[in-house]
mmCIF file of C-alpha atoms in Angstrom:
data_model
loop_
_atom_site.group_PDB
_atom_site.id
_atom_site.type_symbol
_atom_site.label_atom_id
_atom_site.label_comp_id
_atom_site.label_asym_id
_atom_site.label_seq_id
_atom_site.Cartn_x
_atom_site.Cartn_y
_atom_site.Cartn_z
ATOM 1 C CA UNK N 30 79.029 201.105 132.161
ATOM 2 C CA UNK N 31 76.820 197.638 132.005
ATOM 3 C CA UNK N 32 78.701 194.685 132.948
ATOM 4 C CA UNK N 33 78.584 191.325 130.747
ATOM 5 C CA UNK N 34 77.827 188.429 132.989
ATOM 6 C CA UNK N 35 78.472 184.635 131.271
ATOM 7 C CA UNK N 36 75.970 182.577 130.461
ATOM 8 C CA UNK N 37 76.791 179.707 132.920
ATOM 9 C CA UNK N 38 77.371 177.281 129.516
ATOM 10 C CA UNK N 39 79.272 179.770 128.122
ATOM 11 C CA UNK N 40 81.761 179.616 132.110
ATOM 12 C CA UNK N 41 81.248 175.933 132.340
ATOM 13 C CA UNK N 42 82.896 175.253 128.627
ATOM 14 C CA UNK N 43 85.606 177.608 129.428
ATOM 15 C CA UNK N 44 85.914 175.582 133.044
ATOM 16 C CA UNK N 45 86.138 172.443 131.214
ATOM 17 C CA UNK N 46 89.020 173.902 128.620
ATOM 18 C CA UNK N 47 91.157 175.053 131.276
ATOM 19 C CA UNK N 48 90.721 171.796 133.115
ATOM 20 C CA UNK N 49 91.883 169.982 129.904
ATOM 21 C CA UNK N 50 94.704 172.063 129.782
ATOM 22 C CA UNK N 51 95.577 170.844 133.094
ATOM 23 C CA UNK N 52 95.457 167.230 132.499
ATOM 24 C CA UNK N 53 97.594 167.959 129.302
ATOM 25 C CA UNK N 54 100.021 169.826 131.127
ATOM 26 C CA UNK N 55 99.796 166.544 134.187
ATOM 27 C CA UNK N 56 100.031 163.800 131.039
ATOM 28 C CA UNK N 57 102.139 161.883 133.074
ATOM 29 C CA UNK N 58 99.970 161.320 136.629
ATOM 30 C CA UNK N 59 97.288 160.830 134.128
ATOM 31 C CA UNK N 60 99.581 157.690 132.273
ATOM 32 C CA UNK N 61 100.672 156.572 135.661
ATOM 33 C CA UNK N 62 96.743 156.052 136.808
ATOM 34 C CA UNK N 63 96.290 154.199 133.581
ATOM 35 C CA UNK N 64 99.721 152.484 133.542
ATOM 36 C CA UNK N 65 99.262 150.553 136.732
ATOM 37 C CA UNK N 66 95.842 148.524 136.192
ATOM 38 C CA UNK N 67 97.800 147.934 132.347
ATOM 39 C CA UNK N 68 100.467 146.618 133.927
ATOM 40 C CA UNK N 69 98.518 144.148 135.926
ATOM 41 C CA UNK N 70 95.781 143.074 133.346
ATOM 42 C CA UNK N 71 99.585 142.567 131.100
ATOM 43 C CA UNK N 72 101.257 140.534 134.261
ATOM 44 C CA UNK N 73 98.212 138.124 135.209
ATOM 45 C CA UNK N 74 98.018 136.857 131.583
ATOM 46 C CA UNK N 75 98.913 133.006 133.191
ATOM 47 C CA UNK N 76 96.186 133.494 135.646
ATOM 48 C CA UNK N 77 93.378 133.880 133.183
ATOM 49 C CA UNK N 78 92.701 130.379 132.133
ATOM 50 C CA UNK N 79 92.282 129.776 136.156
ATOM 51 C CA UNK N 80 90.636 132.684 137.458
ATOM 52 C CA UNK N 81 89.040 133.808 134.412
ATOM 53 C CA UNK N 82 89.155 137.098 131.599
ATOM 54 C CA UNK N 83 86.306 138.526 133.698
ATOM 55 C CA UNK N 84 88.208 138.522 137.207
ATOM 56 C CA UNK N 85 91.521 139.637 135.556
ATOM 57 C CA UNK N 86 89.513 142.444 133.277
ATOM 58 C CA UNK N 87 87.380 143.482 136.676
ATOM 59 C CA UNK N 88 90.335 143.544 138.791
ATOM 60 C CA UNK N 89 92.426 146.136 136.106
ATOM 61 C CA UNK N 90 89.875 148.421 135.842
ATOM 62 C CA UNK N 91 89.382 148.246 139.561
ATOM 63 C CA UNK N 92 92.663 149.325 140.417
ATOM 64 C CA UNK N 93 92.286 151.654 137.744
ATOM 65 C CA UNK N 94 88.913 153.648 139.666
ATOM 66 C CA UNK N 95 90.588 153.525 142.700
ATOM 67 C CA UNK N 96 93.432 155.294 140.772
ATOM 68 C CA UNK N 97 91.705 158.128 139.336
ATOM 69 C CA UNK N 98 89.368 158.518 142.236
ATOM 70 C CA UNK N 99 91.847 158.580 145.629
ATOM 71 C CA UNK N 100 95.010 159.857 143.524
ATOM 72 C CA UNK N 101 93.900 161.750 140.647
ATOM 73 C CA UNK N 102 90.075 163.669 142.055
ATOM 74 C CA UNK N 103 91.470 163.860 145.372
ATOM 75 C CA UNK N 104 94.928 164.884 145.609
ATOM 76 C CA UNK N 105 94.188 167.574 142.392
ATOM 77 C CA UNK N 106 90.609 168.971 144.447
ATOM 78 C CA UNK N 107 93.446 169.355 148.302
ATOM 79 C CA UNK N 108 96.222 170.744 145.921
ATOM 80 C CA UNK N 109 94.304 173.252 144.207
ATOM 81 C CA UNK N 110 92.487 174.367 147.382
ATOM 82 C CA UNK N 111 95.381 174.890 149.046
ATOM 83 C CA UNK N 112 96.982 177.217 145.686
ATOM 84 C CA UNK N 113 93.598 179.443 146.742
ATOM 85 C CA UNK N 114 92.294 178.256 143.133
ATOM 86 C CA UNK N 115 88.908 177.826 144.479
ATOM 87 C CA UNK N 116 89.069 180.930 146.301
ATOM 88 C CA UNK N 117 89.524 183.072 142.926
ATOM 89 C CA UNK N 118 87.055 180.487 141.357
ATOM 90 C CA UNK N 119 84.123 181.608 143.547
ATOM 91 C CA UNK N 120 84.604 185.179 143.195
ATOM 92 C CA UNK N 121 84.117 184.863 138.990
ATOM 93 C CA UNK N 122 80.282 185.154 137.696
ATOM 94 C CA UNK N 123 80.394 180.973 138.072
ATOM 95 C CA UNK N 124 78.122 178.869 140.231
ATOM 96 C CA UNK N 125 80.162 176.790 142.425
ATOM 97 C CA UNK N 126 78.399 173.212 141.094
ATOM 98 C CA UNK N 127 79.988 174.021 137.766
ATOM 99 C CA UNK N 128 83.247 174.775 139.227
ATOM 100 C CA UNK N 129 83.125 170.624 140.754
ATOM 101 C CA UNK N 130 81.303 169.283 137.549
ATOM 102 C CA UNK N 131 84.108 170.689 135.281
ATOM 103 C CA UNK N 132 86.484 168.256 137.891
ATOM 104 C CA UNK N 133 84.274 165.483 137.420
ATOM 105 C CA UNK N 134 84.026 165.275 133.720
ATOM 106 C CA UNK N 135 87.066 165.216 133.632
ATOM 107 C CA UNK N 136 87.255 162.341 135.736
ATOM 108 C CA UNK N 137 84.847 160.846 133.609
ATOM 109 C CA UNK N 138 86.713 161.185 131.032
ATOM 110 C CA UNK N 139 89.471 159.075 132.326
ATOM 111 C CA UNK N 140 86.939 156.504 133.222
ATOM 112 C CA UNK N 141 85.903 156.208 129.821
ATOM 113 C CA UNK N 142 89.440 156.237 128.455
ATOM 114 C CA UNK N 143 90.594 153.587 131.311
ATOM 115 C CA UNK N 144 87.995 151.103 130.403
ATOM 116 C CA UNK N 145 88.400 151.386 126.418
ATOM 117 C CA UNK N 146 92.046 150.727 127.353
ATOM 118 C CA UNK N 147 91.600 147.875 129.724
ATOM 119 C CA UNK N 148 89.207 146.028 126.930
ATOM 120 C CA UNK N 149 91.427 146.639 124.190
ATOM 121 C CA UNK N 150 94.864 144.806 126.071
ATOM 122 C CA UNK N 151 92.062 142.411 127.217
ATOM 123 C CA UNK N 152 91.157 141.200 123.442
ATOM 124 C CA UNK N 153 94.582 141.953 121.369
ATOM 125 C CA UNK N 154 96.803 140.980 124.320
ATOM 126 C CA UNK N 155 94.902 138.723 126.515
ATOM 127 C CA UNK N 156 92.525 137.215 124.026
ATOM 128 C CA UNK N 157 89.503 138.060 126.437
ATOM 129 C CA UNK N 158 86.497 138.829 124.274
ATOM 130 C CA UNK N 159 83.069 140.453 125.694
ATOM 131 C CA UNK N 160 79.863 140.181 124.105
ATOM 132 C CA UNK N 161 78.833 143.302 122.690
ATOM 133 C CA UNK N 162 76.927 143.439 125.833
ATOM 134 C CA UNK N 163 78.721 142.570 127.986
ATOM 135 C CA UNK N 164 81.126 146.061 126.551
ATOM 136 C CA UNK N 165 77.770 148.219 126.949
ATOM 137 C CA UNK N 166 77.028 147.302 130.611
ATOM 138 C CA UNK N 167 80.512 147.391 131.838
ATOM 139 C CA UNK N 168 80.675 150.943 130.815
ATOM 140 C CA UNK N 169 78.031 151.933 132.811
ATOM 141 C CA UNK N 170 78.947 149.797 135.870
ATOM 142 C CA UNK N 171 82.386 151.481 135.337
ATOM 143 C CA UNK N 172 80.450 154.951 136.411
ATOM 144 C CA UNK N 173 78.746 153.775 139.045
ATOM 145 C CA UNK N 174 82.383 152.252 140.472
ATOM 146 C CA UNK N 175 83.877 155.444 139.967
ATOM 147 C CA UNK N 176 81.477 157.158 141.487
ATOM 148 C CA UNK N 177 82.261 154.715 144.582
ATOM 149 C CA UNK N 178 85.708 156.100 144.404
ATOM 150 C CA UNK N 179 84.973 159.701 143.373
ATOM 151 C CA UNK N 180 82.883 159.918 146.667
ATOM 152 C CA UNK N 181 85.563 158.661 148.776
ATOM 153 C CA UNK N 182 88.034 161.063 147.419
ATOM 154 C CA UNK N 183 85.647 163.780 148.083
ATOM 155 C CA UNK N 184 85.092 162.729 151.604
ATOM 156 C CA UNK N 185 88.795 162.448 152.532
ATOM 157 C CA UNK N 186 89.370 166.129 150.902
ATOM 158 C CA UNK N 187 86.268 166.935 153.110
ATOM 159 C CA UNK N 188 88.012 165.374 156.465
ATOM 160 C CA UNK N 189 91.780 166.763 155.961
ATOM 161 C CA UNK N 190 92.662 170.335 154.647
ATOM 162 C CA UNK N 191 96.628 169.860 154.054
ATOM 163 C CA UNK N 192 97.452 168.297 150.501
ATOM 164 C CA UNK N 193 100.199 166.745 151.654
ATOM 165 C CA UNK N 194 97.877 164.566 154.559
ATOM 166 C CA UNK N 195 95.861 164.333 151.885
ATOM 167 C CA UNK N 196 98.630 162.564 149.239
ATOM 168 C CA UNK N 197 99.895 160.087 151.999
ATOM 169 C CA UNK N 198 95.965 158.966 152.831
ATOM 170 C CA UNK N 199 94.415 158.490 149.610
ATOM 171 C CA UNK N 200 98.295 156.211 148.656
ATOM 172 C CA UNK N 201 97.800 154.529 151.906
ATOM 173 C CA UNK N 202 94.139 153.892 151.301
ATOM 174 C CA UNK N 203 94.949 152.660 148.129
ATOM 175 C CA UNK N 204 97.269 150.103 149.213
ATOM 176 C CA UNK N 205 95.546 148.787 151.645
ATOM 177 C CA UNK N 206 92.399 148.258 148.976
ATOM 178 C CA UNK N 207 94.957 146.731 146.516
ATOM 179 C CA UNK N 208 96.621 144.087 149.059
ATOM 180 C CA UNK N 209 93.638 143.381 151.651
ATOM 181 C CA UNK N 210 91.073 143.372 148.854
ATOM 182 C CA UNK N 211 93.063 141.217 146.263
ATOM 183 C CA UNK N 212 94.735 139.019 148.806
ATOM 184 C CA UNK N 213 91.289 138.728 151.044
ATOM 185 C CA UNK N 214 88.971 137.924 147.747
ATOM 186 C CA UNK N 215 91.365 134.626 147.203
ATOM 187 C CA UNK N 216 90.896 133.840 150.931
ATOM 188 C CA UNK N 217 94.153 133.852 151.714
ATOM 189 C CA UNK N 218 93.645 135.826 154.958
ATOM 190 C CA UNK N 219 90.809 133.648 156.274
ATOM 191 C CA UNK N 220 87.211 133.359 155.636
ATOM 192 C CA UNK N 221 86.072 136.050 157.643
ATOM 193 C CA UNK N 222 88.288 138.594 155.898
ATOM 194 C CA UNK N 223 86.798 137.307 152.728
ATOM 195 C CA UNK N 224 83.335 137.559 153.862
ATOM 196 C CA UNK N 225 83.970 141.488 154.747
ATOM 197 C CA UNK N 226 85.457 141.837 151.424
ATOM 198 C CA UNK N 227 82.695 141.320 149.514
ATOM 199 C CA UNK N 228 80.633 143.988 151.198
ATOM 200 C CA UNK N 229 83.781 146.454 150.930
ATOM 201 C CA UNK N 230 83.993 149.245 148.339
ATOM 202 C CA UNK N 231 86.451 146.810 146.722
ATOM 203 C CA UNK N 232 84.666 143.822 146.708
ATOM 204 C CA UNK N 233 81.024 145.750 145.709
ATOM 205 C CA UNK N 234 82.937 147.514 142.280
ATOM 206 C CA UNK N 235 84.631 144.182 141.641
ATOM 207 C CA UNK N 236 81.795 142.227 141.544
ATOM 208 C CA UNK N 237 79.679 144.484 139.808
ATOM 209 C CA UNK N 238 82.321 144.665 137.073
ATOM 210 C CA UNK N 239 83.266 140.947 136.993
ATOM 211 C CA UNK N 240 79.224 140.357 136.195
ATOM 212 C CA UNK N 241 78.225 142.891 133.763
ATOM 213 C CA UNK N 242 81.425 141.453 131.799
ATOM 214 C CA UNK N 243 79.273 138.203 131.922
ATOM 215 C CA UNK N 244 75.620 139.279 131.818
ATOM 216 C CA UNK N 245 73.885 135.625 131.780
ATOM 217 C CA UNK N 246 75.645 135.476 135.616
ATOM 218 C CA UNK N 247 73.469 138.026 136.847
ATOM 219 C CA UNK N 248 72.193 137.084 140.150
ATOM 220 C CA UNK N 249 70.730 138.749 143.768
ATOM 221 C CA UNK N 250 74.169 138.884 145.288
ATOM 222 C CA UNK N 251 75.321 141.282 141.993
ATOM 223 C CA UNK N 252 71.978 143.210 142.759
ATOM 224 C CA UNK N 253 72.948 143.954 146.130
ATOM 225 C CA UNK N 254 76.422 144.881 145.149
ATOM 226 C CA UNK N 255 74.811 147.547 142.871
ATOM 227 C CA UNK N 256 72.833 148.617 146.558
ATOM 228 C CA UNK N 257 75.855 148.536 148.313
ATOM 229 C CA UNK N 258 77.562 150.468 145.895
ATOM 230 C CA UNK N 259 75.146 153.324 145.363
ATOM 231 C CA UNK N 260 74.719 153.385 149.058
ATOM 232 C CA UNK N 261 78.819 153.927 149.307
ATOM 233 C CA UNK N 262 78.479 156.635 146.539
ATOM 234 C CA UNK N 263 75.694 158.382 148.632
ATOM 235 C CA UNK N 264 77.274 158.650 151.817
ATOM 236 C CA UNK N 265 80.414 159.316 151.379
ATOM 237 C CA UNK N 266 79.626 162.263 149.068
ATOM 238 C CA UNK N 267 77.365 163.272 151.176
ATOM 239 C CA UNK N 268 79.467 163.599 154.093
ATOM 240 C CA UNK N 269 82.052 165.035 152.438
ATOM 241 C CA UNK N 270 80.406 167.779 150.117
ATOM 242 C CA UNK N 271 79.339 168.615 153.665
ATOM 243 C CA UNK N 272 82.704 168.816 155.239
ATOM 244 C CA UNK N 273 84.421 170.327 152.084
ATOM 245 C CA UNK N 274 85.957 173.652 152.561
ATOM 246 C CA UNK N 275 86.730 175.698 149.367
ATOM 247 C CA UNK N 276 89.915 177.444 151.346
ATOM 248 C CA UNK N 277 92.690 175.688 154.248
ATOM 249 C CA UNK N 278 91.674 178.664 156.663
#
């Protein structure tokens, strides 16, 4: 009796189905990732004359990385690991990069869908208007921010096993980005802090995003935030594709 093996297209659509399922089935942690950097762009509506539609349109879809990367990658990659999804995963004819790039499209996906979202409260609600772009270059810094955060959600799924360690890091971690990172950027927890900040995760996506929303203020300190950025990206998925175990054993 011959045995039909999948081409690995043919697994990696059917990967990418069932992971779309998922995210139907989990509409609501999906709208809560989305809801929050929403709520914010919505809330600092006063500020934008002051501060500008490029900090408060940055800062949104900020938040809004740091959202889908620590909360939504990381805590789906522990809880699934720990349901032994993985484990039945790796014993189907599918190699096990497909298995992680059917995750990561889909966390593309609500990239893409964040930053559409973001632009369109920015214009019809905030009256912020890009050039167009200003909209192209944004997306792809968008990526490359994600990526910051992907990485970091891989690498604390690489460091702790239990999901529910796991859920109370990547909320902690998250917090403390939000507060020290918004707070520290204005300088209202000294000049040092504010210094460290811009060579922070936070700080690198932030001002990556605030000046691809601008293009014409382009400058050497963006450049290195790009650097910075890609040198987050790199190590931290490094170190934790290394560290990542597919079962809690």
């Amino acid at each position: 009796m011959s045995v039909s093996i999948p081409k690995t297209t043919t697994a990696l659509m059917a990967l990418l189905k069932a992971d779309f399922a998922v995210l139907r089935a989990n509409r609501r942690s999906a709208i809560l990732a989305l809801l929050v950097p929403v709520i914010i762009l919505i809330s600092w509506k006063p500020l934008i004359p002051k501060l500008g539609g490029a900090y408060a349109l940055s800062s949104a879809i900020t938040f809004g990385l740091m959202a889908i990367g620590l909360m939504g990658y990381s805590i789906t990659v522990a809880r699934d690991r720990d349901k032994g999804i993985f484990q039945r995963l790796r014993v189907a004819p599918v190699p096990t990069w497909a298995i992680m790039a059917s995750r990561l499209a889909i966390q593309l996906f609500m990239i893409i869908l964040l930053t559409l979202l973001i632009f369109i409260i920015g214009k019809t609600y905030d009256g912020v208007t890009l050039t167009f772009g200003g909209y192209v270059i944004t997306f792809f810094v968008a990526f490359l921010g994600g990526a910051v955060y992907l990485s970091l959600g891989q690498l604390i799924v690489g460091l702790i096993k239990n999901p529910e360690t796991v859920n109370a890091t990547t909320r902690m971690v998250y917090f403390i980005f939000i507060m020290v990172g918004m707070f520290g950027e204005l300088g209202t927890l000294g000049e040092h802090v504010k210094t460290y900040i811009h060579y922070s995760p936070y700080g690198a996506v932030k001002m990556m995003l605030a000046t691809s929303m601008t293009p014409q203020t382009w400058s050497s300190a963006t450049s290195t935030a790009v650097l910075i950025s890609i040198g987050y990206a790199i190590l931290f998925a490094g170190i934790g594709i290394r560290l990542f175990k597919w079962n809690t054993k």
